[in-house]
CSV table of C-alpha atoms in Angstrom, one decimal:
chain,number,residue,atom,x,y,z
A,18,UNK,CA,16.1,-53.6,-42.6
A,19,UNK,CA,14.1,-56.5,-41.2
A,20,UNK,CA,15.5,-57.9,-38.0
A,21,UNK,CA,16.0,-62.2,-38.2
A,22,UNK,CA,18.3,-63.3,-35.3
A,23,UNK,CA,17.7,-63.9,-31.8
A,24,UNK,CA,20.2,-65.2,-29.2
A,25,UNK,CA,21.9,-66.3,-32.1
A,26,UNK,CA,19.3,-68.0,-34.0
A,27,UNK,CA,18.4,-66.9,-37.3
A,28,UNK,CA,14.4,-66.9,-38.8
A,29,UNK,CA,14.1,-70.4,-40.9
A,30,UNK,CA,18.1,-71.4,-40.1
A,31,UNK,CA,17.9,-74.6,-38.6
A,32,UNK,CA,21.3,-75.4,-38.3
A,33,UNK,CA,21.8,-71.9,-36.0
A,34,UNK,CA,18.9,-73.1,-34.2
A,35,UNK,CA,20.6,-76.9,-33.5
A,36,UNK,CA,24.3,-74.7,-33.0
A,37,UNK,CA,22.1,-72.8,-29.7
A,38,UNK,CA,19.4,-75.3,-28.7
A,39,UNK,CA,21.1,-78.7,-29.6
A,40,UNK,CA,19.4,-81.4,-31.4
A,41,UNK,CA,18.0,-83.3,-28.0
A,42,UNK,CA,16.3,-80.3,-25.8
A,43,UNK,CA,12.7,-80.8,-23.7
A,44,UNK,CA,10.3,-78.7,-25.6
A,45,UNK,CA,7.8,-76.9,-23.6
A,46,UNK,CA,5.2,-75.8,-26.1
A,47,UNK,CA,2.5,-72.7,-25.1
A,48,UNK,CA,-0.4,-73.5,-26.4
A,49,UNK,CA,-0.1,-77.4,-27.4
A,50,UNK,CA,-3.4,-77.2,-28.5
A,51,UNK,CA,-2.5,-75.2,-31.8
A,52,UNK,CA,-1.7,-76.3,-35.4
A,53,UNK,CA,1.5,-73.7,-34.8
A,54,UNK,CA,2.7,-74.3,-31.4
A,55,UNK,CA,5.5,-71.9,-29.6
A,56,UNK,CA,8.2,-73.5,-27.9
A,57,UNK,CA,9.2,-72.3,-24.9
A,58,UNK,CA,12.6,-71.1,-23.2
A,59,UNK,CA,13.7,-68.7,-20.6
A,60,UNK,CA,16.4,-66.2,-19.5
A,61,UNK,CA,19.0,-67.9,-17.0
A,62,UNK,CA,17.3,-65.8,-14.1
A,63,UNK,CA,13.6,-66.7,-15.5
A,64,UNK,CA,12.8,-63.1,-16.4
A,65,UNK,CA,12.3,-62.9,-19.5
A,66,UNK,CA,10.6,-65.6,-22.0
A,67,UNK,CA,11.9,-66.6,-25.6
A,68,UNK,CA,9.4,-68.5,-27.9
A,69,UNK,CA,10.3,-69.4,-31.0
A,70,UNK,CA,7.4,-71.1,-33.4
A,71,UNK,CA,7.7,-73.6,-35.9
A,72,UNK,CA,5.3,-73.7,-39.1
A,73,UNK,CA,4.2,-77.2,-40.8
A,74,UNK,CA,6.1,-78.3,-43.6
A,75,UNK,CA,9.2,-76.5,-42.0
A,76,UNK,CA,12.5,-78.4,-41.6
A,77,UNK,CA,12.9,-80.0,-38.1
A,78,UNK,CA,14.3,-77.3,-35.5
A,79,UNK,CA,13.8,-74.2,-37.8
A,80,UNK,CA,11.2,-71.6,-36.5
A,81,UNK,CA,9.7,-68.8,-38.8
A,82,UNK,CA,8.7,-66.6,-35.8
A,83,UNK,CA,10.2,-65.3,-32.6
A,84,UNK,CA,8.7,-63.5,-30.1
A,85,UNK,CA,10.7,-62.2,-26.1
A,86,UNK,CA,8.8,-61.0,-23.6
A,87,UNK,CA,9.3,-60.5,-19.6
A,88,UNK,CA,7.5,-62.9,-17.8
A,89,UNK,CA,7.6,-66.5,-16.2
A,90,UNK,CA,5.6,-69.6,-17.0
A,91,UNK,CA,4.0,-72.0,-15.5
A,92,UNK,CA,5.2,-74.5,-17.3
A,93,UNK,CA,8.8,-74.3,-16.4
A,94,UNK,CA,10.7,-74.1,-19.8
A,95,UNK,CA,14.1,-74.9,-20.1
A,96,UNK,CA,16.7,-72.0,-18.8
A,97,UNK,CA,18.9,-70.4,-21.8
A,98,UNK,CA,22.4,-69.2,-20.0
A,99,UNK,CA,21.8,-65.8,-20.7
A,100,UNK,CA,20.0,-63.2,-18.9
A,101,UNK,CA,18.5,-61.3,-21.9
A,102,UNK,CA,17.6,-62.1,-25.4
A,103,UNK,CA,19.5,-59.7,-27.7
A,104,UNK,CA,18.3,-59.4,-31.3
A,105,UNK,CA,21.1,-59.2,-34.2
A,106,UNK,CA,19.5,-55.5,-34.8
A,107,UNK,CA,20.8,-55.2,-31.0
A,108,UNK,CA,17.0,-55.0,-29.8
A,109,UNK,CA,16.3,-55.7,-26.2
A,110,UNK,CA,13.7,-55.9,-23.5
A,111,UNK,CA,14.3,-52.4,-21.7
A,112,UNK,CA,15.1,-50.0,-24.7
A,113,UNK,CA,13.1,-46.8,-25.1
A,114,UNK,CA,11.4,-46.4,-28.5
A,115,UNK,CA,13.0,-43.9,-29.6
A,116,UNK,CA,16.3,-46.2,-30.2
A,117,UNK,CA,14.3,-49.0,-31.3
A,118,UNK,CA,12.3,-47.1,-34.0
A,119,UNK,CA,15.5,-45.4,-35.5
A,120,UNK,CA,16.7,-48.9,-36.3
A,121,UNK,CA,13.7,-49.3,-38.7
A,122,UNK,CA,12.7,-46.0,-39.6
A,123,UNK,CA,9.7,-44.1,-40.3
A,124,UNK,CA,7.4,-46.7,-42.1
A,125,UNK,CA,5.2,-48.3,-39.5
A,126,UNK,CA,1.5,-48.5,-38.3
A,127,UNK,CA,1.3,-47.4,-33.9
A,128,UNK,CA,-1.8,-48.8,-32.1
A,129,UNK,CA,-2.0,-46.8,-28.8
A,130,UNK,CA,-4.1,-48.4,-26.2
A,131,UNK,CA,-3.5,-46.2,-22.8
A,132,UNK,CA,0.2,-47.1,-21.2
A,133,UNK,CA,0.4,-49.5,-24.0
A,134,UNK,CA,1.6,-48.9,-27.8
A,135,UNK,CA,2.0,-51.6,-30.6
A,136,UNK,CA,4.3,-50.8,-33.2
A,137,UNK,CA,4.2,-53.0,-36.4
A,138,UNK,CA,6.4,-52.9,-39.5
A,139,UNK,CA,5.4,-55.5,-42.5
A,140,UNK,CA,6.9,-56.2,-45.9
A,141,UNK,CA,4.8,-58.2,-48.4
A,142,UNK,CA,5.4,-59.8,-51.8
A,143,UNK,CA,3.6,-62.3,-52.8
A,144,UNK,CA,6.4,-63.7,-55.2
A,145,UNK,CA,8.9,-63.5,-52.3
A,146,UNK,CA,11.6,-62.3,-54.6
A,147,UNK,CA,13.8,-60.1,-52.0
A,148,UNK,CA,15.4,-60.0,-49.0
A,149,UNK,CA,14.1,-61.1,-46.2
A,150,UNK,CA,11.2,-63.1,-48.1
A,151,UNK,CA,13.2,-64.3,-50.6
A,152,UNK,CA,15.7,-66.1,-48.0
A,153,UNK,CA,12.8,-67.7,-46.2
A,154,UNK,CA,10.7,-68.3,-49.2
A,155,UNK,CA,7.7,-66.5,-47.7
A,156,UNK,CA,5.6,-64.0,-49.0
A,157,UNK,CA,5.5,-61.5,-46.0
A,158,UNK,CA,7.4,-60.5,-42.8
A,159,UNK,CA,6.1,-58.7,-39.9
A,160,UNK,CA,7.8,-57.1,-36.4
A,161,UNK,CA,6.1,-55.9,-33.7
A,162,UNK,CA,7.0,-53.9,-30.5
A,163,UNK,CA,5.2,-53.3,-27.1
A,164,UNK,CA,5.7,-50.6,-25.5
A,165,UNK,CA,4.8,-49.8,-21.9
A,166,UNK,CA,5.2,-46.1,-21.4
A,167,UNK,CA,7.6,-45.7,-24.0
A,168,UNK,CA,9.6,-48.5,-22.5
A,169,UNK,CA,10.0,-51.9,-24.3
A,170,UNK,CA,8.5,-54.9,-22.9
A,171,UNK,CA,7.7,-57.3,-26.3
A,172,UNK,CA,9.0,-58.4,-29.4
A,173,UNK,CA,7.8,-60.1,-31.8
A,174,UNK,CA,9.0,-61.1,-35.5
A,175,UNK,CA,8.9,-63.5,-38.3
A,176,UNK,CA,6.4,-65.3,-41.2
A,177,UNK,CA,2.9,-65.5,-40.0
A,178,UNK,CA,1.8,-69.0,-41.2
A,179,UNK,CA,-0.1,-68.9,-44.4
């Protein structure tokens, strides 16, 4: 039940990526200084942050990981006309967890850290032979969500790099 879309852009699809970003965009990319860079983009109003990351040896303009948060940047990514980024599990900044959890169910590991709780689902095969992990040709996929007093403030999904 592994969420893969975001503002219309689907885990390891590059042609949904090009469909929503274009071919010719300004990437702003956090951390330039990593092997696995996130690009950069933000809600219409600059409230809320979409990175998407792309892993070597990928094809040009797909991105194996996602991650929305609220926030601004300083380096001033390029605005996305939409005020929030919706996932295609209908996960949003601003849910309580309650809603969110009962779209993946029971099957999770919480890290509780005062105000703050991590939530992280994983699925591993190392033969990649279903779902999610068969589509993307990776042998695991992980999601995470923040919550701030119950409230949710991150996401974060995808293929770690391996």
């Amino acid at each position: 039940n592994a969420d893969t879309i975001v503002h219309g852009i689907k885990l390891g699809d590059s042609a949904s990526a090009i469909r929503v970003l274009g071919r010719d965009f300004r990437t702003v990319v956090d951390n330039p200084a990593s092997d696995f860079g996130w690009s950069l983009f933000a809600s219409r109003d600059n409230k809320q942050l979409f990175l998407l990351r792309h892993h070597a040896g990928d094809l040009e303009h797909s991105y194996l990981e996602f991650e929305v948060k609220f926030g601004r940047h300083d380096r001033k990514p390029k605005n996305l006309p939409v005020y929030e980024f919706i996932t295609g599990k209908g996960v949003k900044l601003g849910l309580k967890r309650k809603p969110v959890l009962a779209k993946f169910g029971p099957c999770f590991k919480s890290v509780q850290n005062g105000e703050i709780e991590v939530v992280r689902y994983e699925i591993k095969d190392d033969k990649a032979e279903t779902g999610i992990l068969k589509t993307t040709n990776m042998p695991q996929y992980y999601a995470e969500y923040e919550f701030r007093n119950g409230v949710l403030v991150r996401f974060k999904f995808g293929h770690e790099p391996v």
